[in-house]
PDB file of C-alpha atoms in Angstrom:
ATOM      1  CA  MET A 114      85.727 120.637 146.777  1.00  0.00           C
ATOM      2  CA  ARG A 115      84.940 116.928 145.959  1.00  0.00           C
ATOM      3  CA  ARG A 116      88.461 116.381 145.240  1.00  0.00           C
ATOM      4  CA  GLN A 117      89.590 118.067 148.694  1.00  0.00           C
ATOM      5  CA  HIS A 118      87.006 115.657 150.206  1.00  0.00           C
ATOM      6  CA  ILE A 119      88.760 112.790 148.716  1.00  0.00           C
ATOM      7  CA  VAL A 120      92.218 113.634 149.470  1.00  0.00           C
ATOM      8  CA  ALA A 121      91.020 114.292 153.302  1.00  0.00           C
ATOM      9  CA  ILE A 122      89.624 110.552 153.302  1.00  0.00           C
ATOM     10  CA  VAL A 123      92.302 109.002 151.678  1.00  0.00           C
ATOM     11  CA  ALA A 124      95.011 110.986 153.868  1.00  0.00           C
ATOM     12  CA  ALA A 125      92.858 109.875 156.862  1.00  0.00           C
ATOM     13  CA  LEU A 126      92.587 106.198 156.004  1.00  0.00           C
ATOM     14  CA  ALA A 127      96.211 105.858 155.268  1.00  0.00           C
ATOM     15  CA  GLY A 128      97.273 107.740 158.357  1.00  0.00           C
ATOM     16  CA  ALA A 129      95.010 105.557 160.524  1.00  0.00           C
ATOM     17  CA  ALA A 130      96.715 102.692 158.973  1.00  0.00           C
ATOM     18  CA  LEU A 131     100.101 103.709 159.206  1.00  0.00           C
ATOM     19  CA  PHE A 132      99.206 104.735 163.087  1.00  0.00           C
ATOM     20  CA  ALA A 133      98.205 101.206 163.407  1.00  0.00           C
ATOM     21  CA  TYR A 134     101.309  99.583 162.177  1.00  0.00           C
ATOM     22  CA  ALA A 135     103.610 102.117 164.152  1.00  0.00           C
ATOM     23  CA  VAL A 136     101.908 101.313 167.274  1.00  0.00           C
ATOM     24  CA  ARG A 137     101.871  97.604 166.725  1.00  0.00           C
ATOM     25  CA  ARG A 138     105.268  97.659 165.804  1.00  0.00           C
ATOM     26  CA  ALA A 139     106.461  99.478 168.759  1.00  0.00           C
ATOM     27  CA  GLY A 140     104.389  97.711 171.373  1.00  0.00           C
ATOM     28  CA  VAL A 141     100.809  98.686 172.634  1.00  0.00           C
ATOM     29  CA  ALA A 142     101.629  97.836 176.216  1.00  0.00           C
ATOM     30  CA  GLU A 143     104.993  99.871 176.255  1.00  0.00           C
ATOM     31  CA  ILE A 144     103.527 102.893 174.617  1.00  0.00           C
ATOM     32  CA  VAL A 145     100.640 102.641 176.812  1.00  0.00           C
ATOM     33  CA  ASP A 146     102.836 102.581 179.850  1.00  0.00           C
ATOM     34  CA  GLY A 147     104.857 105.517 178.726  1.00  0.00           C
ATOM     35  CA  ILE A 148     101.719 107.622 178.365  1.00  0.00           C
ATOM     36  CA  GLN A 149     100.962 106.752 181.998  1.00  0.00           C
ATOM     37  CA  ARG A 150     104.103 107.891 183.321  1.00  0.00           C
ATOM     38  CA  VAL A 151     103.307 111.526 181.846  1.00  0.00           C
ATOM     39  CA  GLY A 152     100.194 111.664 183.713  1.00  0.00           C
ATOM     40  CA  TRP A 153      99.412 115.073 185.003  1.00  0.00           C
ATOM     41  CA  GLY A 154     102.426 115.994 183.270  1.00  0.00           C
ATOM     42  CA  LEU A 155     100.126 116.779 180.160  1.00  0.00           C
ATOM     43  CA  VAL A 156      98.933 119.948 181.921  1.00  0.00           C
ATOM     44  CA  LEU A 157     102.821 121.494 181.753  1.00  0.00           C
ATOM     45  CA  ILE A 158     102.966 120.260 178.024  1.00  0.00           C
ATOM     46  CA  LEU A 159      99.639 121.970 177.209  1.00  0.00           C
ATOM     47  CA  ALA A 160     100.650 125.185 178.929  1.00  0.00           C
ATOM     48  CA  LEU A 161     104.071 125.249 177.027  1.00  0.00           C
ATOM     49  CA  ALA A 162     102.054 124.523 173.843  1.00  0.00           C
ATOM     50  CA  GLY A 163      99.627 127.492 174.588  1.00  0.00           C
ATOM     51  CA  LEU A 164     102.921 129.699 175.588  1.00  0.00           C
ATOM     52  CA  ARG A 165     104.220 129.024 172.012  1.00  0.00           C
ATOM     53  CA  PHE A 166     100.606 129.794 170.226  1.00  0.00           C
ATOM     54  CA  LEU A 167     101.245 133.242 172.276  1.00  0.00           C
ATOM     55  CA  ILE A 168     104.428 133.715 170.843  1.00  0.00           C
ATOM     56  CA  ARG A 169     103.285 133.103 167.452  1.00  0.00           C
ATOM     57  CA  ALA A 170     100.611 135.754 168.019  1.00  0.00           C
ATOM     58  CA  GLU A 171     102.878 137.935 169.283  1.00  0.00           C
ATOM     59  CA  CYS A 172     104.736 137.739 165.978  1.00  0.00           C
ATOM     60  CA  TRP A 173     101.777 138.373 164.339  1.00  0.00           C
ATOM     61  CA  ARG A 174     101.091 141.619 166.038  1.00  0.00           C
ATOM     62  CA  TRP A 175     104.975 142.824 165.488  1.00  0.00           C
ATOM     63  CA  CYS A 176     104.365 142.220 161.560  1.00  0.00           C
ATOM     64  CA  LEU A 177     101.633 144.928 161.750  1.00  0.00           C
ATOM     65  CA  PRO A 178     102.247 148.788 161.100  1.00  0.00           C
ATOM     66  CA  PRO A 179     103.354 150.573 163.990  1.00  0.00           C
ATOM     67  CA  GLY A 180     100.299 152.160 165.705  1.00  0.00           C
ATOM     68  CA  THR A 181      98.066 149.595 164.574  1.00  0.00           C
ATOM     69  CA  SER A 182      95.714 148.687 167.706  1.00  0.00           C
ATOM     70  CA  PHE A 183      95.203 145.087 167.713  1.00  0.00           C
ATOM     71  CA  PRO A 184      94.961 143.298 171.385  1.00  0.00           C
ATOM     72  CA  LEU A 185      97.268 140.407 171.951  1.00  0.00           C
ATOM     73  CA  SER A 186      94.373 138.402 173.356  1.00  0.00           C
ATOM     74  CA  ARG A 187      92.401 138.715 169.743  1.00  0.00           C
ATOM     75  CA  ALA A 188      95.507 137.793 167.892  1.00  0.00           C
ATOM     76  CA  PHE A 189      96.064 134.613 170.245  1.00  0.00           C
ATOM     77  CA  ALA A 190      92.244 133.575 169.653  1.00  0.00           C
ATOM     78  CA  ALA A 191      92.243 134.224 166.096  1.00  0.00           C
ATOM     79  CA  PHE A 192      95.706 132.316 165.716  1.00  0.00           C
ATOM     80  CA  LEU A 193      94.279 129.214 167.975  1.00  0.00           C
ATOM     81  CA  ALA A 194      91.216 129.231 165.671  1.00  0.00           C
ATOM     82  CA  GLY A 195      93.272 129.471 162.385  1.00  0.00           C
ATOM     83  CA  ASP A 196      95.341 126.695 163.385  1.00  0.00           C
ATOM     84  CA  ALA A 197      92.528 124.601 164.493  1.00  0.00           C
ATOM     85  CA  VAL A 198      90.847 124.843 161.285  1.00  0.00           C
ATOM     86  CA  GLY A 199      94.223 124.334 159.504  1.00  0.00           C
ATOM     87  CA  ASN A 200      94.824 121.183 161.530  1.00  0.00           C
ATOM     88  CA  VAL A 201      91.248 119.543 160.750  1.00  0.00           C
ATOM     89  CA  THR A 202      91.175 119.999 157.128  1.00  0.00           C
ATOM     90  CA  PRO A 203      93.385 118.801 154.314  1.00  0.00           C
ATOM     91  CA  LEU A 204      94.040 122.604 153.192  1.00  0.00           C
ATOM     92  CA  GLY A 205      96.648 123.730 155.663  1.00  0.00           C
ATOM     93  CA  LEU A 206      97.368 127.374 155.370  1.00  0.00           C
ATOM     94  CA  LEU A 207      94.773 127.697 152.637  1.00  0.00           C
ATOM     95  CA  ALA A 208      92.372 127.532 155.539  1.00  0.00           C
ATOM     96  CA  SER A 209      94.174 128.504 158.694  1.00  0.00           C
ATOM     97  CA  GLU A 210      95.222 131.945 157.353  1.00  0.00           C
ATOM     98  CA  PRO A 211      91.937 133.056 155.818  1.00  0.00           C
ATOM     99  CA  THR A 212      90.012 132.033 158.978  1.00  0.00           C
ATOM    100  CA  LYS A 213      92.502 134.413 160.890  1.00  0.00           C
ATOM    101  CA  VAL A 214      91.587 137.279 158.591  1.00  0.00           C
ATOM    102  CA  LEU A 215      87.738 136.430 158.976  1.00  0.00           C
ATOM    103  CA  LEU A 216      87.866 136.314 162.824  1.00  0.00           C
ATOM    104  CA  THR A 217      89.607 139.714 162.719  1.00  0.00           C
ATOM    105  CA  ARG A 218      87.943 141.607 160.042  1.00  0.00           C
ATOM    106  CA  HIS A 219      86.348 143.980 162.660  1.00  0.00           C
ATOM    107  CA  HIS A 220      89.603 144.854 163.898  1.00  0.00           C
ATOM    108  CA  LEU A 221      91.942 144.689 161.188  1.00  0.00           C
ATOM    109  CA  ALA A 222      91.648 146.418 157.624  1.00  0.00           C
ATOM    110  CA  THR A 223      91.502 143.018 155.332  1.00  0.00           C
ATOM    111  CA  ARG A 224      94.607 144.273 153.413  1.00  0.00           C
ATOM    112  CA  GLU A 225      96.512 144.976 156.870  1.00  0.00           C
ATOM    113  CA  ALA A 226      95.558 141.419 157.995  1.00  0.00           C
ATOM    114  CA  VAL A 227      96.789 139.494 154.835  1.00  0.00           C
ATOM    115  CA  ALA A 228      99.859 141.504 154.569  1.00  0.00           C
ATOM    116  CA  SER A 229     100.875 140.964 158.105  1.00  0.00           C
ATOM    117  CA  LEU A 230     100.306 137.340 158.022  1.00  0.00           C
ATOM    118  CA  ALA A 231     102.203 136.942 154.464  1.00  0.00           C
ATOM    119  CA  VAL A 232     105.174 138.522 156.348  1.00  0.00           C
ATOM    120  CA  GLU A 233     104.931 136.748 159.580  1.00  0.00           C
ATOM    121  CA  ASN A 234     104.614 133.192 157.621  1.00  0.00           C
ATOM    122  CA  LEU A 235     107.887 134.105 155.697  1.00  0.00           C
ATOM    123  CA  VAL A 236     109.748 135.027 158.669  1.00  0.00           C
ATOM    124  CA  TYR A 237     108.499 131.782 160.503  1.00  0.00           C
ATOM    125  CA  ALA A 238     109.315 130.024 157.543  1.00  0.00           C
ATOM    126  CA  ALA A 239     112.806 131.120 157.573  1.00  0.00           C
ATOM    127  CA  SER A 240     113.108 130.090 161.223  1.00  0.00           C
ATOM    128  CA  VAL A 241     111.719 126.720 160.429  1.00  0.00           C
ATOM    129  CA  MET A 242     114.512 126.329 157.869  1.00  0.00           C
ATOM    130  CA  ALA A 243     117.273 127.569 160.485  1.00  0.00           C
ATOM    131  CA  MET A 244     115.794 124.805 162.988  1.00  0.00           C
ATOM    132  CA  VAL A 245     115.945 122.165 160.658  1.00  0.00           C
ATOM    133  CA  GLY A 246     119.083 122.869 159.648  1.00  0.00           C
ATOM    134  CA  PHE A 247     120.604 123.062 163.099  1.00  0.00           C
ATOM    135  CA  GLY A 248     118.780 119.775 163.710  1.00  0.00           C
ATOM    136  CA  LEU A 249     120.724 118.219 161.019  1.00  0.00           C
ATOM    137  CA  VAL A 250     124.157 119.623 161.933  1.00  0.00           C
ATOM    138  CA  VAL A 251     123.545 118.632 165.692  1.00  0.00           C
ATOM    139  CA  LEU A 252     122.322 114.982 164.157  1.00  0.00           C
ATOM    140  CA  ALA A 253     125.424 114.705 162.004  1.00  0.00           C
ATOM    141  CA  ALA A 254     127.996 115.886 164.791  1.00  0.00           C
ATOM    142  CA  ASN A 255     126.604 113.786 167.648  1.00  0.00           C
ATOM    143  CA  VAL A 256     125.268 110.564 166.506  1.00  0.00           C
ATOM    144  CA  PRO A 257     127.361 107.959 164.762  1.00  0.00           C
ATOM    145  CA  LEU A 258     125.876 107.538 161.225  1.00  0.00           C
ATOM    146  CA  PRO A 259     126.493 105.566 158.008  1.00  0.00           C
ATOM    147  CA  ARG A 260     128.606 107.562 155.512  1.00  0.00           C
ATOM    148  CA  GLY A 261     125.894 107.437 152.911  1.00  0.00           C
ATOM    149  CA  TRP A 262     123.643 109.333 155.837  1.00  0.00           C
ATOM    150  CA  VAL A 263     126.122 112.002 156.477  1.00  0.00           C
ATOM    151  CA  ILE A 264     126.503 112.555 152.611  1.00  0.00           C
ATOM    152  CA  ALA A 265     122.391 112.924 152.316  1.00  0.00           C
ATOM    153  CA  ILE A 266     122.529 115.534 155.310  1.00  0.00           C
ATOM    154  CA  GLY A 267     125.074 117.406 153.467  1.00  0.00           C
ATOM    155  CA  PHE A 268     122.956 117.482 150.270  1.00  0.00           C
ATOM    156  CA  ALA A 269     119.938 118.324 152.631  1.00  0.00           C
ATOM    157  CA  LEU A 270     121.732 121.369 153.767  1.00  0.00           C
ATOM    158  CA  ALA A 271     122.901 122.467 150.495  1.00  0.00           C
ATOM    159  CA  ALA A 272     119.461 122.168 149.088  1.00  0.00           C
ATOM    160  CA  MET A 273     118.279 124.264 151.965  1.00  0.00           C
ATOM    161  CA  VAL A 274     120.794 126.981 151.014  1.00  0.00           C
ATOM    162  CA  ILE A 275     119.842 126.978 147.406  1.00  0.00           C
ATOM    163  CA  GLY A 276     116.288 126.824 148.369  1.00  0.00           C
ATOM    164  CA  GLY A 277     116.464 130.060 150.622  1.00  0.00           C
ATOM    165  CA  ALA A 278     118.441 131.749 147.697  1.00  0.00           C
ATOM    166  CA  ILE A 279     115.795 130.951 145.148  1.00  0.00           C
ATOM    167  CA  ALA A 280     112.871 131.915 147.574  1.00  0.00           C
ATOM    168  CA  LEU A 281     115.046 135.460 147.893  1.00  0.00           C
ATOM    169  CA  ARG A 282     115.183 135.658 144.243  1.00  0.00           C
ATOM    170  CA  ALA A 283     111.331 134.898 144.024  1.00  0.00           C
ATOM    171  CA  MET A 284     110.767 137.895 146.376  1.00  0.00           C
ATOM    172  CA  ARG A 285     112.294 140.164 143.993  1.00  0.00           C
ATOM    173  CA  GLY A 286     110.091 139.373 141.162  1.00  0.00           C
ATOM    174  CA  THR A 287     110.720 137.098 138.241  1.00  0.00           C
ATOM    175  CA  TRP A 288     107.499 137.929 136.033  1.00  0.00           C
ATOM    176  CA  ASP A 289     108.530 139.331 132.375  1.00  0.00           C
ATOM    177  CA  PRO A 290     105.888 142.312 131.647  1.00  0.00           C
ATOM    178  CA  ARG A 291     105.930 141.389 128.133  1.00  0.00           C
ATOM    179  CA  ARG A 292     104.430 138.047 128.726  1.00  0.00           C
ATOM    180  CA  GLY A 293     100.871 139.728 129.637  1.00  0.00           C
ATOM    181  CA  ALA A 294      98.971 139.663 132.711  1.00  0.00           C
ATOM    182  CA  ARG A 295     100.170 137.284 135.659  1.00  0.00           C
ATOM    183  CA  PRO A 296      98.047 134.176 136.496  1.00  0.00           C
ATOM    184  CA  ARG A 297      95.803 134.867 139.356  1.00  0.00           C
ATOM    185  CA  TRP A 298      98.195 132.818 141.807  1.00  0.00           C
ATOM    186  CA  ARG A 299     101.236 134.864 140.566  1.00  0.00           C
ATOM    187  CA  GLU A 300      99.225 138.130 141.020  1.00  0.00           C
ATOM    188  CA  ARG A 301      98.554 136.859 144.848  1.00  0.00           C
ATOM    189  CA  LEU A 302     102.025 136.100 145.278  1.00  0.00           C
ATOM    190  CA  ALA A 303     103.425 139.595 143.785  1.00  0.00           C
ATOM    191  CA  SER A 304     100.900 141.386 146.285  1.00  0.00           C
ATOM    192  CA  ALA A 305     102.002 139.540 149.345  1.00  0.00           C
ATOM    193  CA  ARG A 306     105.975 140.051 148.059  1.00  0.00           C
ATOM    194  CA  THR A 307     104.996 143.741 147.555  1.00  0.00           C
ATOM    195  CA  GLU A 308     103.888 143.992 151.143  1.00  0.00           C
ATOM    196  CA  ALA A 309     106.344 142.024 152.565  1.00  0.00           C
ATOM    197  CA  LEU A 310     109.121 144.089 150.966  1.00  0.00           C
ATOM    198  CA  ARG A 311     107.467 147.279 152.046  1.00  0.00           C
ATOM    199  CA  PHE A 312     107.150 146.288 155.484  1.00  0.00           C
ATOM    200  CA  SER A 313     110.936 144.727 155.598  1.00  0.00           C
ATOM    201  CA  GLY A 314     112.252 147.836 154.241  1.00  0.00           C
ATOM    202  CA  GLY A 315     110.572 150.287 156.552  1.00  0.00           C
ATOM    203  CA  HIS A 316     111.233 148.077 159.667  1.00  0.00           C
ATOM    204  CA  PRO A 317     114.090 146.190 159.658  1.00  0.00           C
ATOM    205  CA  ARG A 318     114.503 145.832 163.313  1.00  0.00           C
ATOM    206  CA  ARG A 319     110.896 144.323 163.724  1.00  0.00           C
ATOM    207  CA  LEU A 320     111.535 141.619 161.465  1.00  0.00           C
ATOM    208  CA  TRP A 321     114.588 140.603 163.570  1.00  0.00           C
ATOM    209  CA  ARG A 322     112.693 140.692 166.721  1.00  0.00           C
ATOM    210  CA  VAL A 323     109.775 138.467 165.203  1.00  0.00           C
ATOM    211  CA  PHE A 324     112.542 136.151 163.913  1.00  0.00           C
ATOM    212  CA  ALA A 325     114.063 136.081 167.565  1.00  0.00           C
ATOM    213  CA  LEU A 326     110.523 135.202 168.690  1.00  0.00           C
ATOM    214  CA  ASP A 327     110.159 132.391 166.395  1.00  0.00           C
ATOM    215  CA  LEU A 328     113.485 130.949 167.414  1.00  0.00           C
ATOM    216  CA  LEU A 329     112.313 131.291 171.125  1.00  0.00           C
ATOM    217  CA  PHE A 330     109.171 129.341 169.846  1.00  0.00           C
ATOM    218  CA  HIS A 331     111.386 126.568 168.767  1.00  0.00           C
ATOM    219  CA  ALA A 332     113.559 126.639 171.926  1.00  0.00           C
ATOM    220  CA  LEU A 333     110.123 126.081 173.718  1.00  0.00           C
ATOM    221  CA  ALA A 334     109.379 123.116 171.559  1.00  0.00           C
ATOM    222  CA  VAL A 335     112.693 121.635 172.106  1.00  0.00           C
ATOM    223  CA  LEU A 336     112.248 122.029 175.990  1.00  0.00           C
ATOM    224  CA  GLU A 337     108.766 120.352 175.545  1.00  0.00           C
ATOM    225  CA  VAL A 338     110.170 117.312 173.832  1.00  0.00           C
ATOM    226  CA  TYR A 339     112.987 117.251 176.502  1.00  0.00           C
ATOM    227  CA  ILE A 340     110.389 117.069 179.351  1.00  0.00           C
ATOM    228  CA  THR A 341     108.351 114.665 177.648  1.00  0.00           C
ATOM    229  CA  LEU A 342     111.015 112.233 177.195  1.00  0.00           C
ATOM    230  CA  GLN A 343     112.289 112.666 180.774  1.00  0.00           C
ATOM    231  CA  TRP A 344     108.745 110.970 181.626  1.00  0.00           C
ATOM    232  CA  LEU A 345     108.699 108.522 179.068  1.00  0.00           C
ATOM    233  CA  LEU A 346     112.200 107.149 179.264  1.00  0.00           C
ATOM    234  CA  GLY A 347     111.629 106.309 183.064  1.00  0.00           C
ATOM    235  CA  ASP A 348     115.195 105.934 184.735  1.00  0.00           C
ATOM    236  CA  ARG A 349     116.992 107.213 181.712  1.00  0.00           C
ATOM    237  CA  SER A 350     117.661 110.730 181.299  1.00  0.00           C
ATOM    238  CA  PRO A 351     117.267 112.204 177.712  1.00  0.00           C
ATOM    239  CA  THR A 352     119.793 114.385 175.917  1.00  0.00           C
ATOM    240  CA  LEU A 353     119.361 117.671 174.503  1.00  0.00           C
ATOM    241  CA  VAL A 354     120.693 116.121 171.122  1.00  0.00           C
ATOM    242  CA  GLN A 355     117.594 113.895 171.221  1.00  0.00           C
ATOM    243  CA  ALA A 356     115.309 116.665 171.927  1.00  0.00           C
ATOM    244  CA  ILE A 357     116.720 118.942 169.203  1.00  0.00           C
ATOM    245  CA  VAL A 358     116.526 116.039 166.506  1.00  0.00           C
ATOM    246  CA  PHE A 359     113.263 115.038 167.363  1.00  0.00           C
ATOM    247  CA  GLU A 360     111.930 118.581 167.071  1.00  0.00           C
ATOM    248  CA  ALA A 361     113.646 119.134 163.895  1.00  0.00           C
ATOM    249  CA  LEU A 362     111.971 116.014 162.616  1.00  0.00           C
ATOM    250  CA  ASN A 363     108.616 117.142 163.684  1.00  0.00           C
ATOM    251  CA  ARG A 364     109.191 120.512 162.020  1.00  0.00           C
ATOM    252  CA  VAL A 365     109.836 118.845 158.560  1.00  0.00           C
ATOM    253  CA  ILE A 366     106.923 116.484 159.220  1.00  0.00           C
ATOM    254  CA  THR A 367     104.430 119.322 159.828  1.00  0.00           C
ATOM    255  CA  ALA A 368     105.528 121.393 156.770  1.00  0.00           C
ATOM    256  CA  ALA A 369     105.548 118.222 154.495  1.00  0.00           C
ATOM    257  CA  PHE A 370     102.161 116.468 155.646  1.00  0.00           C
ATOM    258  CA  LYS A 371     100.224 119.723 156.350  1.00  0.00           C
ATOM    259  CA  PHE A 372      97.323 118.344 154.208  1.00  0.00           C
ATOM    260  CA  VAL A 373      96.924 115.121 156.312  1.00  0.00           C
ATOM    261  CA  PRO A 374      94.584 116.191 159.228  1.00  0.00           C
ATOM    262  CA  PHE A 375      96.730 116.216 162.438  1.00  0.00           C
ATOM    263  CA  ARG A 376      99.112 114.089 160.493  1.00  0.00           C
ATOM    264  CA  VAL A 377      97.731 111.004 162.124  1.00  0.00           C
ATOM    265  CA  GLY A 378     100.022 107.938 161.877  1.00  0.00           C
ATOM    266  CA  ILE A 379     102.813 109.922 160.126  1.00  0.00           C
ATOM    267  CA  ASP A 380     104.239 111.763 163.223  1.00  0.00           C
ATOM    268  CA  GLU A 381     103.884 108.163 165.007  1.00  0.00           C
ATOM    269  CA  ALA A 382     105.632 106.247 162.179  1.00  0.00           C
ATOM    270  CA  SER A 383     108.283 108.738 161.856  1.00  0.00           C
ATOM    271  CA  ALA A 384     109.208 109.365 165.472  1.00  0.00           C
ATOM    272  CA  GLY A 385     109.178 105.543 166.043  1.00  0.00           C
ATOM    273  CA  ALA A 386     111.441 104.957 163.066  1.00  0.00           C
ATOM    274  CA  LEU A 387     114.001 107.890 164.407  1.00  0.00           C
ATOM    275  CA  ALA A 388     113.947 106.838 167.946  1.00  0.00           C
ATOM    276  CA  PRO A 389     116.728 103.643 167.375  1.00  0.00           C
ATOM    277  CA  ILE A 390     119.110 106.137 165.693  1.00  0.00           C
ATOM    278  CA  LEU A 391     118.855 108.261 168.798  1.00  0.00           C
ATOM    279  CA  SER A 392     119.100 105.292 170.978  1.00  0.00           C
ATOM    280  CA  VAL A 393     115.629 105.605 172.278  1.00  0.00           C
ATOM    281  CA  ASN A 394     113.258 102.711 172.625  1.00  0.00           C
ATOM    282  CA  PRO A 395     110.876 103.171 169.378  1.00  0.00           C
ATOM    283  CA  ALA A 396     107.854 102.521 172.040  1.00  0.00           C
ATOM    284  CA  ALA A 397     108.969 105.933 173.515  1.00  0.00           C
ATOM    285  CA  GLY A 398     109.410 107.442 170.199  1.00  0.00           C
ATOM    286  CA  VAL A 399     105.852 106.609 169.247  1.00  0.00           C
ATOM    287  CA  ALA A 400     104.469 107.637 172.773  1.00  0.00           C
ATOM    288  CA  LEU A 401     106.115 110.997 172.407  1.00  0.00           C
ATOM    289  CA  ALA A 402     104.178 111.575 169.117  1.00  0.00           C
ATOM    290  CA  VAL A 403     100.977 110.210 170.807  1.00  0.00           C
ATOM    291  CA  VAL A 404     101.294 112.758 173.823  1.00  0.00           C
ATOM    292  CA  ARG A 405     101.879 115.538 171.150  1.00  0.00           C
ATOM    293  CA  LYS A 406      98.993 114.590 169.237  1.00  0.00           C
ATOM    294  CA  VAL A 407      96.728 114.614 172.397  1.00  0.00           C
ATOM    295  CA  ARG A 408      98.256 118.363 172.973  1.00  0.00           C
ATOM    296  CA  ASN A 409      97.390 119.225 169.335  1.00  0.00           C
ATOM    297  CA  LEU A 410      93.580 117.790 169.865  1.00  0.00           C
ATOM    298  CA  ALA A 411      92.967 119.891 173.116  1.00  0.00           C
ATOM    299  CA  TRP A 412      94.242 123.041 171.654  1.00  0.00           C
ATOM    300  CA  ALA A 413      92.294 122.356 168.188  1.00  0.00           C
ATOM    301  CA  ALA A 414      89.065 121.765 170.373  1.00  0.00           C
ATOM    302  CA  ILE A 415      89.688 125.457 172.020  1.00  0.00           C
ATOM    303  CA  GLY A 416      90.339 126.825 168.426  1.00  0.00           C
ATOM    304  CA  LEU A 417      86.984 125.264 167.035  1.00  0.00           C
ATOM    305  CA  ILE A 418      85.223 126.362 170.208  1.00  0.00           C
ATOM    306  CA  LEU A 419      86.337 130.191 169.391  1.00  0.00           C
ATOM    307  CA  VAL A 420      85.326 129.765 165.682  1.00  0.00           C
ATOM    308  CA  ALA A 421      81.817 128.651 166.775  1.00  0.00           C
ATOM    309  CA  ALA A 422      81.443 131.314 169.386  1.00  0.00           C
ATOM    310  CA  HIS A 423      82.978 134.115 167.435  1.00  0.00           C
ATOM    311  CA  PRO A 424      80.436 136.951 167.545  1.00  0.00           C
ATOM    312  CA  ALA A 425      79.299 138.954 164.546  1.00  0.00           C
ATOM    313  CA  GLU A 426      80.656 142.256 166.104  1.00  0.00           C
ATOM    314  CA  THR A 427      80.751 145.653 164.186  1.00  0.00           C
ATOM    315  CA  THR A 428      83.802 147.209 166.135  1.00  0.00           C
ATOM    316  CA  LYS A 429      85.613 149.720 163.798  1.00  0.00           C
ATOM    317  CA  VAL A 430      89.324 149.263 162.909  1.00  0.00           C
ATOM    318  CA  THR A 431      91.031 152.109 165.160  1.00  0.00           C
ATOM    319  CA  LYS A 432      94.518 153.378 165.146  1.00  0.00           C
ATOM    320  CA  THR A 433      96.629 154.433 167.977  1.00  0.00           C
ATOM    321  CA  ILE A 434      98.161 157.972 168.042  1.00  0.00           C
TER     322      ILE A 434
END
C-alpha cells in the first residue's frame, strides 16, 4: 500500500506539472475561450458519455450465462462505481473490477460476476485494438506524414497483430504441469481463461453481439470528439479523420496510463501534441482534453456517490426460467 501511495503521489505531481506545461504552451486564453464556446454543450457531452457507460453495462450483462437475472440499472450503477474507483486510484482495473463484484455480490454469485467481467474485458480489449488499428490506418491514409512515421505506424500495426496472436496463444494455456503448481497470478489468469473459453465456446453469438456493442461504444466516442471539436474550432468544421485519430489516441493513453488518476496532464499534453499533425490549433486539442476531463470528473462523482450510498442488502441471487 505504501508503494501504491508513493506511485499515486508521484504520478499526480508529474501530471500536474505536465498539465501546467501543456496549458501554458497552448495558451491559457485560447483554451478558456474554446471551453466557453462549448458552454451548455457539455450537457450533450455528458449524455453521450452516460450512454457509453450504459452500453458497457449491457455488454457485461450479455457476458453472463443465459437466464441470469441482473437488471441493467444495477449493472449500470456498478459499472459507474467501478470506473470511478479505478479513475481516482492508481490501481486501474485492479480496483474497478473488484468494486463491481463487491457492489453486485447480493445479486450475482461471485464466480459469475468475476467470470463475466473477465469475458467482457477481453472482448473490450479486442475492440480497443480494432479501434486503435483503424485509427492508425486512417491517420496514415489521410494525413501527410514523414516516411519515418509511416514506417513506425506499419511496425505498430504489425506489433498489434503479433500481440493479438500471442494473447490467443496464452488463452489456450502455456503452463507445463511438470513445473509444479502455478504461481497465484497465473492461477487467477488460468481461472479467467477457463471461464472465458467455456463461455465463448457455448455462446459465440453473444460474444459477437458484445463486440458489436463495444464498436458502437467507440463510434459514440468518435461522435463526441467530433461534436466537441465543432464547438472548439469556431468557424472551422472538424473532419471525421480528426475525430477518429483523436479518439484512437485517447484509447492508447487510457490503456497505457491507467495508473495515473484521471491521466491528469497526459491527456492534455498528448492531445496538444497531436493537434498540429491534424491541422488543429494546439489550444483546441488541449481544450478537448480538458472538456473530456470535466466529463470524467462529473461521472466519477456520480460513481463515488453510488459507492458511498450502496446499502448492505441481503437480496438473494435469482435465476429466471
